[in-house]
Short mmCIF file of N, CA, C and O in Angstrom, two decimals:
data_model
loop_
_atom_site.label_atom_id
_atom_site.label_comp_id
_atom_site.label_asym_id
_atom_site.label_seq_id
_atom_site.Cartn_x
_atom_site.Cartn_y
_atom_site.Cartn_z
N MET A 1 127.93 97.83 80.53
CA MET A 1 126.81 98.63 81.17
C MET A 1 127.30 100.01 81.08
O MET A 1 128.35 100.38 81.60
N ASP A 2 126.31 100.82 80.57
CA ASP A 2 126.71 102.23 80.39
C ASP A 2 126.06 103.03 81.57
O ASP A 2 124.83 103.27 81.57
N PHE A 3 126.98 103.59 82.35
CA PHE A 3 126.44 104.44 83.51
C PHE A 3 126.45 105.88 83.19
O PHE A 3 126.04 106.69 83.97
N SER A 4 126.97 106.26 82.01
CA SER A 4 127.00 107.60 81.66
C SER A 4 125.74 108.40 81.45
O SER A 4 125.59 109.53 81.69
N ALA A 5 124.68 107.60 81.18
CA ALA A 5 123.26 108.19 81.12
C ALA A 5 122.44 108.23 82.32
O ALA A 5 121.39 108.81 82.40
N VAL A 6 123.17 107.55 83.40
CA VAL A 6 122.38 107.61 84.68
C VAL A 6 122.23 109.04 85.24
O VAL A 6 123.30 109.69 85.38
N ASN A 7 121.12 109.43 85.52
CA ASN A 7 120.83 110.68 86.25
C ASN A 7 120.95 110.40 87.70
O ASN A 7 120.02 110.02 88.29
N TRP A 8 122.25 110.80 88.14
CA TRP A 8 122.43 110.48 89.58
C TRP A 8 121.65 111.30 90.63
O TRP A 8 121.22 110.83 91.53
N LEU A 9 121.26 112.51 90.16
CA LEU A 9 120.30 113.26 90.94
C LEU A 9 119.04 112.53 91.21
O LEU A 9 118.40 112.38 92.23
N ALA A 10 118.52 112.07 89.96
CA ALA A 10 117.31 111.21 90.11
C ALA A 10 117.37 110.10 90.98
O ALA A 10 116.39 109.70 91.69
N VAL A 11 118.53 109.26 90.86
CA VAL A 11 118.67 108.16 91.79
C VAL A 11 118.55 108.51 93.20
O VAL A 11 118.00 107.83 94.01
N ILE A 12 119.23 109.58 93.66
CA ILE A 12 119.31 110.13 95.09
C ILE A 12 117.97 110.46 95.39
O ILE A 12 117.47 110.17 96.54
N VAL A 13 117.27 111.36 94.63
CA VAL A 13 115.90 111.81 94.89
C VAL A 13 114.90 110.64 95.01
O VAL A 13 114.11 110.52 96.01
N ALA A 14 115.10 109.65 94.07
CA ALA A 14 114.08 108.53 94.19
C ALA A 14 114.41 107.68 95.48
O ALA A 14 113.43 107.18 96.16
N ALA A 15 115.61 107.48 95.79
CA ALA A 15 115.92 106.78 97.00
C ALA A 15 115.49 107.51 98.31
O ALA A 15 114.76 106.90 99.19
N VAL A 16 115.53 108.88 98.34
CA VAL A 16 114.98 109.59 99.51
C VAL A 16 113.53 109.60 99.57
O VAL A 16 112.87 109.26 100.62
N VAL A 17 112.81 109.82 98.35
CA VAL A 17 111.43 109.64 98.38
C VAL A 17 110.97 108.32 98.71
O VAL A 17 109.94 108.18 99.48
N ALA A 18 111.58 107.26 98.25
CA ALA A 18 111.19 105.92 98.62
C ALA A 18 111.29 105.65 100.09
O ALA A 18 110.50 105.04 100.79
N TRP A 19 112.46 106.21 100.62
CA TRP A 19 112.71 105.94 102.17
C TRP A 19 111.66 106.64 102.97
O TRP A 19 111.16 106.07 103.98
N LEU A 20 111.31 107.80 102.57
CA LEU A 20 110.33 108.68 103.36
C LEU A 20 108.96 107.96 103.22
O LEU A 20 108.26 107.85 104.15
N PHE A 21 108.60 107.37 102.11
CA PHE A 21 107.37 106.67 101.90
C PHE A 21 107.39 105.51 102.87
O PHE A 21 106.32 105.24 103.47
N GLY A 22 108.46 104.66 102.93
CA GLY A 22 108.56 103.64 103.86
C GLY A 22 108.34 104.06 105.36
O GLY A 22 107.67 103.29 106.06
N ALA A 23 108.95 105.12 105.72
CA ALA A 23 108.70 105.61 107.09
C ALA A 23 107.20 105.88 107.34
O ALA A 23 106.70 105.45 108.19
N VAL A 24 106.54 106.56 106.42
CA VAL A 24 105.18 107.00 106.46
C VAL A 24 104.33 105.64 106.54
O VAL A 24 103.36 105.42 107.30
N TRP A 25 104.61 104.67 105.58
CA TRP A 25 103.91 103.46 105.50
C TRP A 25 103.93 102.67 106.78
O TRP A 25 102.96 102.16 107.21
N TYR A 26 105.08 102.39 107.24
CA TYR A 26 105.32 101.59 108.50
C TYR A 26 104.89 102.27 109.77
O TYR A 26 104.52 101.66 110.70
N MET A 27 104.87 103.57 109.70
CA MET A 27 104.45 104.28 111.02
C MET A 27 102.79 104.13 111.07
O MET A 27 102.26 103.88 112.13
N GLY A 28 102.26 104.21 109.90
CA GLY A 28 100.73 104.01 109.72
C GLY A 28 100.31 102.69 110.03
O GLY A 28 99.27 102.38 110.47
N LEU A 29 101.12 101.73 109.71
CA LEU A 29 100.83 100.31 109.85
C LEU A 29 101.69 99.53 110.93
O LEU A 29 101.65 98.25 110.86
N SER A 30 102.21 100.23 111.75
CA SER A 30 103.10 99.72 112.80
C SER A 30 102.40 98.67 113.71
O SER A 30 103.07 97.59 113.77
N LYS A 31 101.27 98.81 114.07
CA LYS A 31 100.52 97.82 115.01
C LYS A 31 100.29 96.60 114.26
O LYS A 31 100.65 95.49 114.66
N PRO A 32 99.58 96.68 113.03
CA PRO A 32 99.44 95.42 112.37
C PRO A 32 100.59 94.71 111.74
O PRO A 32 100.66 93.51 111.80
N TRP A 33 101.49 95.55 111.55
CA TRP A 33 102.82 94.93 111.00
C TRP A 33 103.68 94.16 112.14
O TRP A 33 104.00 93.04 111.95
N LEU A 34 103.68 94.75 113.31
CA LEU A 34 104.26 94.09 114.45
C LEU A 34 103.48 92.82 114.73
O LEU A 34 104.27 91.79 115.01
N LYS A 35 102.31 92.87 114.73
CA LYS A 35 101.46 91.64 115.10
C LYS A 35 101.77 90.55 114.00
O LYS A 35 101.91 89.48 114.23
N ALA A 36 101.64 91.00 112.71
CA ALA A 36 101.87 90.07 111.54
C ALA A 36 103.34 89.47 111.57
O ALA A 36 103.49 88.36 111.25
N ALA A 37 104.37 90.28 111.98
CA ALA A 37 105.68 89.89 111.95
C ALA A 37 106.05 89.13 113.26
O ALA A 37 107.11 88.69 113.52
N LYS A 38 104.94 89.00 114.19
CA LYS A 38 105.28 88.32 115.46
C LYS A 38 106.32 88.88 116.25
O LYS A 38 107.18 88.22 116.79
N LEU A 39 106.33 90.18 116.33
CA LEU A 39 107.39 90.96 117.15
C LEU A 39 106.84 91.72 118.31
O LEU A 39 105.60 92.30 118.13
N ASP A 40 107.54 91.80 119.37
CA ASP A 40 107.06 92.40 120.58
C ASP A 40 107.90 93.78 120.75
O ASP A 40 109.09 93.57 121.00
N PRO A 41 107.35 94.95 120.59
CA PRO A 41 108.20 96.12 120.69
C PRO A 41 109.04 96.15 121.96
O PRO A 41 110.11 96.75 121.97
N ALA A 42 108.51 95.61 123.14
CA ALA A 42 109.16 95.62 124.41
C ALA A 42 110.51 94.81 124.32
O ALA A 42 111.43 95.20 125.07
N THR A 43 110.64 93.87 123.45
CA THR A 43 111.88 93.04 123.45
C THR A 43 112.70 93.37 122.17
O THR A 43 113.82 92.74 122.05
N MET A 44 112.25 94.20 121.37
CA MET A 44 112.92 94.63 120.19
C MET A 44 114.25 95.47 120.52
O MET A 44 114.18 96.33 121.37
N LYS A 45 115.39 95.14 119.83
CA LYS A 45 116.61 95.92 119.97
C LYS A 45 116.41 97.14 119.11
O LYS A 45 116.06 97.14 117.99
N LYS A 46 116.66 98.24 119.83
CA LYS A 46 116.65 99.54 118.93
C LYS A 46 117.96 99.84 118.33
O LYS A 46 119.01 99.87 119.14
N SER A 47 117.89 100.05 116.98
CA SER A 47 119.15 100.29 116.24
C SER A 47 118.85 101.05 115.00
O SER A 47 117.81 100.83 114.33
N PRO A 48 119.70 102.08 114.59
CA PRO A 48 119.45 102.74 113.38
C PRO A 48 119.92 101.95 112.07
O PRO A 48 119.65 102.32 111.05
N LEU A 49 120.58 100.81 112.37
CA LEU A 49 121.03 99.98 111.28
C LEU A 49 120.02 99.65 110.15
O LEU A 49 120.34 99.79 108.95
N PRO A 50 118.91 99.07 110.52
CA PRO A 50 117.78 98.79 109.51
C PRO A 50 117.43 100.03 108.75
O PRO A 50 117.14 99.83 107.46
N PHE A 51 117.46 101.18 109.29
CA PHE A 51 117.08 102.41 108.51
C PHE A 51 118.20 102.76 107.48
O PHE A 51 117.91 103.20 106.34
N VAL A 52 119.43 102.64 107.88
CA VAL A 52 120.62 102.83 107.04
C VAL A 52 120.61 101.86 105.87
O VAL A 52 120.81 102.16 104.73
N ILE A 53 120.36 100.53 106.22
CA ILE A 53 120.41 99.40 105.14
C ILE A 53 119.24 99.70 104.35
O ILE A 53 119.46 99.41 103.03
N SER A 54 118.08 100.14 104.72
CA SER A 54 117.04 100.27 103.88
C SER A 54 117.25 101.37 102.80
O SER A 54 116.93 101.33 101.55
N PHE A 55 117.95 102.45 103.29
CA PHE A 55 118.28 103.58 102.44
C PHE A 55 119.29 103.09 101.31
O PHE A 55 119.10 103.32 100.20
N ILE A 56 120.36 102.38 101.70
CA ILE A 56 121.31 101.92 100.79
C ILE A 56 120.66 100.95 99.68
O ILE A 56 120.92 101.11 98.64
N ALA A 57 119.64 100.10 100.35
CA ALA A 57 119.03 99.25 99.40
C ALA A 57 118.07 99.94 98.39
O ALA A 57 118.15 99.70 97.14
N GLU A 58 117.47 101.08 98.77
CA GLU A 58 116.75 101.90 97.93
C GLU A 58 117.51 102.65 96.98
O GLU A 58 117.20 102.89 95.77
N LEU A 59 118.80 103.11 97.34
CA LEU A 59 119.78 103.64 96.35
C LEU A 59 120.05 102.67 95.26
O LEU A 59 120.09 102.95 94.14
N LEU A 60 120.39 101.36 95.73
CA LEU A 60 120.63 100.37 94.66
C LEU A 60 119.43 100.03 93.82
O LEU A 60 119.54 99.98 92.59
N MET A 61 118.31 100.05 94.37
CA MET A 61 117.04 99.75 93.64
C MET A 61 116.82 100.88 92.46
O MET A 61 116.45 100.73 91.41
N ALA A 62 117.21 102.16 93.05
CA ALA A 62 116.95 103.31 92.06
C ALA A 62 117.99 103.31 90.96
O ALA A 62 117.66 103.58 89.87
N LEU A 63 119.21 102.91 91.38
CA LEU A 63 120.17 102.72 90.24
C LEU A 63 119.98 101.78 89.19
O LEU A 63 119.95 101.87 88.03
N VAL A 64 119.47 100.56 89.76
CA VAL A 64 119.13 99.48 88.88
C VAL A 64 117.87 99.83 87.92
O VAL A 64 117.81 99.60 86.83
N THR A 65 116.97 100.40 88.53
CA THR A 65 115.74 100.89 87.93
C THR A 65 116.11 101.83 86.90
O THR A 65 115.73 101.84 85.66
N ALA A 66 117.11 102.80 87.11
CA ALA A 66 117.42 103.82 86.20
C ALA A 66 118.11 103.11 85.06
O ALA A 66 118.03 103.51 83.86
N LEU A 67 119.03 102.12 85.28
CA LEU A 67 119.74 101.36 84.20
C LEU A 67 118.71 100.69 83.28
O LEU A 67 118.79 100.58 82.12
N ILE A 68 117.79 99.94 84.02
CA ILE A 68 116.74 99.17 83.18
C ILE A 68 115.85 100.09 82.38
O ILE A 68 115.63 99.72 81.15
N VAL A 69 115.28 101.11 82.98
CA VAL A 69 114.33 102.00 82.24
C VAL A 69 115.08 102.69 81.11
O VAL A 69 114.56 102.76 79.95
N GLY A 70 116.43 103.17 81.40
CA GLY A 70 117.12 103.93 80.22
C GLY A 70 117.41 102.74 79.18
O GLY A 70 117.30 103.18 77.88
N ALA A 71 117.77 101.61 79.57
CA ALA A 71 118.03 100.55 78.44
C ALA A 71 116.78 100.18 77.68
O ALA A 71 116.88 100.13 76.35
N MET A 72 115.73 99.99 78.38
CA MET A 72 114.56 99.49 77.72
C MET A 72 113.79 100.45 76.98
O MET A 72 112.98 100.18 76.11
N THR A 73 113.99 101.90 77.21
CA THR A 73 113.32 102.86 76.61
C THR A 73 114.25 103.50 75.44
O THR A 73 113.96 104.66 74.86
N GLY A 74 115.35 102.91 75.19
CA GLY A 74 116.31 103.55 74.28
C GLY A 74 116.88 104.88 74.60
O GLY A 74 117.19 105.69 73.86
N GLY A 75 117.09 104.92 76.01
CA GLY A 75 117.55 106.32 76.54
C GLY A 75 116.66 107.45 76.70
O GLY A 75 117.01 108.60 76.86
N GLU A 76 115.46 107.16 76.52
CA GLU A 76 114.28 108.17 76.57
C GLU A 76 113.21 107.72 77.57
O GLU A 76 112.07 107.45 77.14
N PRO A 77 113.59 107.72 78.85
CA PRO A 77 112.68 107.28 79.83
C PRO A 77 111.50 108.28 79.98
O PRO A 77 111.68 109.52 79.67
N SER A 78 110.28 107.85 80.50
CA SER A 78 109.21 108.81 80.74
C SER A 78 108.63 108.28 82.06
O SER A 78 108.82 107.24 82.65
N LEU A 79 107.65 109.22 82.54
CA LEU A 79 107.05 108.96 83.90
C LEU A 79 106.25 107.60 83.63
O LEU A 79 106.32 106.65 84.50
N VAL A 80 105.48 107.43 82.48
CA VAL A 80 104.70 106.33 82.34
C VAL A 80 105.65 104.99 82.30
O VAL A 80 105.44 103.92 82.88
N ALA A 81 106.84 105.09 81.46
CA ALA A 81 107.76 103.94 81.33
C ALA A 81 108.27 103.59 82.84
O ALA A 81 108.40 102.49 83.24
N GLY A 82 108.62 104.65 83.66
CA GLY A 82 109.11 104.39 85.04
C GLY A 82 108.08 103.67 85.82
O GLY A 82 108.44 102.65 86.62
N LEU A 83 106.86 104.15 85.74
CA LEU A 83 105.83 103.45 86.45
C LEU A 83 105.65 102.05 86.03
O LEU A 83 105.40 101.12 86.97
N VAL A 84 105.52 101.78 84.81
CA VAL A 84 105.46 100.42 84.28
C VAL A 84 106.54 99.49 84.66
O VAL A 84 106.33 98.42 85.28
N PHE A 85 107.88 100.01 84.58
CA PHE A 85 108.99 99.17 85.00
C PHE A 85 109.03 98.92 86.47
O PHE A 85 109.28 97.95 86.96
N GLY A 86 108.60 100.00 87.19
CA GLY A 86 108.55 99.90 88.69
C GLY A 86 107.49 98.77 89.05
O GLY A 86 107.82 97.77 89.91
N PHE A 87 106.34 98.73 88.37
CA PHE A 87 105.42 97.68 88.69
C PHE A 87 105.86 96.39 88.23
O PHE A 87 105.76 95.31 89.06
N VAL A 88 106.51 96.26 86.98
CA VAL A 88 106.86 94.94 86.53
C VAL A 88 108.03 94.26 87.50
O VAL A 88 108.02 93.15 87.71
N LEU A 89 108.89 95.18 87.94
CA LEU A 89 110.01 94.72 88.75
C LEU A 89 109.46 94.25 90.15
O LEU A 89 109.82 93.18 90.57
N TRP A 90 108.42 94.98 90.58
CA TRP A 90 107.79 94.55 91.84
C TRP A 90 107.22 93.27 91.70
O TRP A 90 107.23 92.27 92.54
N LEU A 91 106.36 93.14 90.68
CA LEU A 91 105.54 91.88 90.36
C LEU A 91 106.43 90.70 90.19
O LEU A 91 106.28 89.55 90.83
N GLY A 92 107.54 90.85 89.43
CA GLY A 92 108.38 89.80 88.99
C GLY A 92 109.37 89.33 90.05
O GLY A 92 109.70 88.17 90.11
N PHE A 93 109.67 90.31 90.97
CA PHE A 93 110.73 89.93 91.85
C PHE A 93 110.29 90.03 93.42
O PHE A 93 110.42 89.13 94.07
N VAL A 94 109.73 91.26 93.68
CA VAL A 94 109.40 91.50 95.06
C VAL A 94 108.22 90.66 95.52
O VAL A 94 108.26 90.00 96.56
N ALA A 95 107.09 90.87 94.85
CA ALA A 95 105.79 90.20 95.27
C ALA A 95 106.04 88.58 95.42
O ALA A 95 105.52 87.96 96.28
N THR A 96 106.78 88.02 94.35
CA THR A 96 106.97 86.65 94.23
C THR A 96 107.87 86.18 95.42
O THR A 96 107.73 85.28 96.12
N THR A 97 108.98 86.99 95.60
CA THR A 97 109.90 86.64 96.77
C THR A 97 109.31 86.70 98.04
O THR A 97 109.48 85.79 98.91
N LEU A 98 108.55 87.67 98.35
CA LEU A 98 107.95 87.85 99.72
C LEU A 98 106.88 86.76 99.94
O LEU A 98 106.87 86.10 100.90
N SER A 99 106.13 86.41 98.87
CA SER A 99 105.16 85.30 98.99
C SER A 99 105.78 83.89 99.36
O SER A 99 105.32 83.29 100.17
N VAL A 100 106.91 83.72 98.69
CA VAL A 100 107.55 82.47 98.97
C VAL A 100 108.19 82.53 100.30
O VAL A 100 108.10 81.58 101.08
N ASN A 101 109.06 83.52 100.55
CA ASN A 101 109.75 83.56 101.82
C ASN A 101 108.85 83.50 103.09
O ASN A 101 109.07 82.94 104.03
N HIS A 102 107.73 84.31 103.00
CA HIS A 102 106.85 84.36 104.18
C HIS A 102 106.03 82.96 104.32
O HIS A 102 105.85 82.74 105.55
N ARG A 103 105.90 82.31 103.35
CA ARG A 103 105.31 80.92 103.42
C ARG A 103 106.30 80.06 104.21
O ARG A 103 105.90 79.26 105.17
N TYR A 104 107.59 79.97 103.77
CA TYR A 104 108.52 79.18 104.45
C TYR A 104 108.75 79.64 105.86
O TYR A 104 109.09 78.78 106.65
N GLU A 105 108.66 80.85 106.16
CA GLU A 105 109.09 81.43 107.47
C GLU A 105 107.85 81.20 108.39
O GLU A 105 107.89 81.74 109.62
N GLY A 106 106.61 80.87 107.83
CA GLY A 106 105.50 80.65 108.72
C GLY A 106 104.62 81.87 109.01
O GLY A 106 103.84 81.92 109.96
N PHE A 107 104.84 82.97 108.27
CA PHE A 107 104.13 84.17 108.39
C PHE A 107 102.78 84.07 107.55
O PHE A 107 102.65 83.44 106.55
N GLY A 108 101.76 84.89 108.07
CA GLY A 108 100.58 84.83 107.42
C GLY A 108 100.57 85.88 106.20
O GLY A 108 101.59 86.66 105.93
N TRP A 109 99.45 85.84 105.51
CA TRP A 109 99.40 86.71 104.33
C TRP A 109 99.24 88.17 104.65
O TRP A 109 99.48 89.02 103.84
N ASP A 110 98.83 88.47 105.87
CA ASP A 110 98.64 89.78 106.38
C ASP A 110 100.18 90.51 106.32
O ASP A 110 100.23 91.68 105.90
N LEU A 111 101.16 89.83 106.69
CA LEU A 111 102.54 90.42 106.71
C LEU A 111 102.96 90.62 105.20
O LEU A 111 103.57 91.62 104.84
N THR A 112 102.66 89.52 104.41
CA THR A 112 103.03 89.69 102.92
C THR A 112 102.22 90.93 102.37
O THR A 112 102.99 91.66 101.50
N LEU A 113 101.03 91.06 102.57
CA LEU A 113 100.27 92.25 102.06
C LEU A 113 100.90 93.59 102.36
O LEU A 113 101.10 94.56 101.62
N ILE A 114 101.16 93.67 103.73
CA ILE A 114 101.81 94.92 104.35
C ILE A 114 103.13 95.18 103.66
O ILE A 114 103.51 96.21 103.03
N ASP A 115 104.08 94.21 103.63
CA ASP A 115 105.40 94.39 103.11
C ASP A 115 105.36 94.54 101.58
O ASP A 115 106.10 95.36 101.00
N ALA A 116 104.56 93.68 100.82
CA ALA A 116 104.52 93.89 99.42
C ALA A 116 103.88 95.21 99.01
O ALA A 116 104.30 95.80 98.02
N GLY A 117 102.89 95.73 99.82
CA GLY A 117 102.35 97.00 99.56
C GLY A 117 103.42 98.13 99.70
O GLY A 117 103.44 99.06 98.83
N HIS A 118 104.29 97.96 100.67
CA HIS A 118 105.33 98.93 100.93
C HIS A 118 106.22 98.97 99.67
O HIS A 118 106.60 100.02 99.07
N TRP A 119 106.72 97.77 99.26
CA TRP A 119 107.71 97.68 98.09
C TRP A 119 107.05 98.08 96.82
O TRP A 119 107.64 98.59 95.91
N LEU A 120 105.68 97.89 96.70
CA LEU A 120 105.03 98.35 95.47
C LEU A 120 105.08 99.80 95.38
O LEU A 120 105.48 100.54 94.36
N GLY A 121 104.82 100.52 96.50
CA GLY A 121 104.90 102.00 96.61
C GLY A 121 106.28 102.46 96.32
O GLY A 121 106.59 103.53 95.59
N VAL A 122 107.25 101.80 96.96
CA VAL A 122 108.60 102.18 96.67
C VAL A 122 109.09 102.05 95.25
O VAL A 122 109.50 102.96 94.72
N LEU A 123 108.75 100.99 94.58
CA LEU A 123 109.18 100.82 93.20
C LEU A 123 108.34 101.78 92.26
O LEU A 123 108.92 102.21 91.23
N LEU A 124 107.13 102.05 92.49
CA LEU A 124 106.31 102.89 91.78
C LEU A 124 106.89 104.35 91.88
O LEU A 124 107.14 105.01 90.97
N LEU A 125 107.34 104.76 93.08
CA LEU A 125 107.80 106.05 93.33
C LEU A 125 109.27 106.22 92.73
O LEU A 125 109.53 107.06 92.03
N ILE A 126 110.06 105.10 92.83
CA ILE A 126 111.38 105.08 92.35
C ILE A 126 111.23 105.17 90.70
O ILE A 126 111.91 106.01 90.01
N GLY A 127 110.39 104.42 90.13
CA GLY A 127 110.17 104.39 88.73
C GLY A 127 109.61 105.78 88.23
O GLY A 127 110.06 106.30 87.23
N ALA A 128 108.81 106.37 89.00
CA ALA A 128 108.21 107.70 88.61
C ALA A 128 109.25 108.83 88.60
O ALA A 128 109.37 109.48 87.70
N VAL A 129 110.05 108.66 89.66
CA VAL A 129 111.10 109.76 89.65
C VAL A 129 112.18 109.61 88.57
O VAL A 129 112.44 110.52 87.92
N ILE A 130 112.53 108.34 88.38
CA ILE A 130 113.62 108.13 87.36
C ILE A 130 113.03 108.42 85.96
O ILE A 130 113.65 109.11 85.18
N GLY A 131 111.75 108.08 85.76
CA GLY A 131 111.07 108.37 84.45
C GLY A 131 110.87 109.90 84.32
O GLY A 131 111.14 110.49 83.16
N TRP A 132 110.50 110.57 85.28
CA TRP A 132 110.32 111.95 85.30
C TRP A 132 111.51 112.81 85.04
O TRP A 132 111.56 113.72 84.24
N PHE A 133 112.60 112.43 85.78
CA PHE A 133 113.86 113.20 85.70
C PHE A 133 114.50 112.94 84.26
O PHE A 133 115.24 113.74 83.69
N GLY A 134 114.34 111.71 83.78
CA GLY A 134 115.03 111.34 82.50
C GLY A 134 116.43 111.01 82.75
O GLY A 134 116.92 110.83 83.86
N VAL A 135 117.19 110.95 81.63
CA VAL A 135 118.59 110.57 81.56
C VAL A 135 119.53 111.87 81.91
O VAL A 135 119.02 112.95 81.80
N ALA A 136 120.64 111.62 82.27
CA ALA A 136 121.60 112.73 82.53
C ALA A 136 121.95 113.44 81.27
O ALA A 136 121.98 112.82 80.23
N GLU A 137 122.14 114.71 81.39
CA GLU A 137 122.57 115.56 80.30
C GLU A 137 124.08 115.20 79.98
O GLU A 137 124.78 115.38 80.91
N VAL A 138 124.32 114.86 78.87
CA VAL A 138 125.74 114.60 78.49
C VAL A 138 126.34 115.79 77.85
O VAL A 138 125.84 116.35 77.00
N ALA A 139 127.57 116.17 78.43
CA ALA A 139 128.11 117.44 77.91
C ALA A 139 128.82 117.07 76.61
O ALA A 139 129.38 116.03 76.39
N GLY A 140 128.55 117.80 75.67
CA GLY A 140 128.99 117.63 74.28
C GLY A 140 130.04 118.70 73.78
O GLY A 140 130.73 118.88 73.08
#
């Protein structure tokens, strides 16, 4: 695996943008999400750990997306390619995984739609940033 073409600035920017999107998404949908997730805010433990973990996960998602988009476009990513790969990764892995896990866990489709919508936005934004920034400039 060739990491030399990874645009690390793009990876960091993509993760920050994705994390901020998640904050806005779940602030806007907090009441329906809490209900769908069967959580009571009064009994929930307050911790910054989920926020840290989600940012680290989005950094990894951005890195993997950069590697995939770079490899699949012959090292010439574009905004459209980033969006397409973001959608394909979401459809192939995230939407399917959430659909299966939420059925086994006894949650309704409302939780799946909220969470899947979040991850669709995350992967589209990550893909767009990765594609828009392109690969790293290699010193020659």
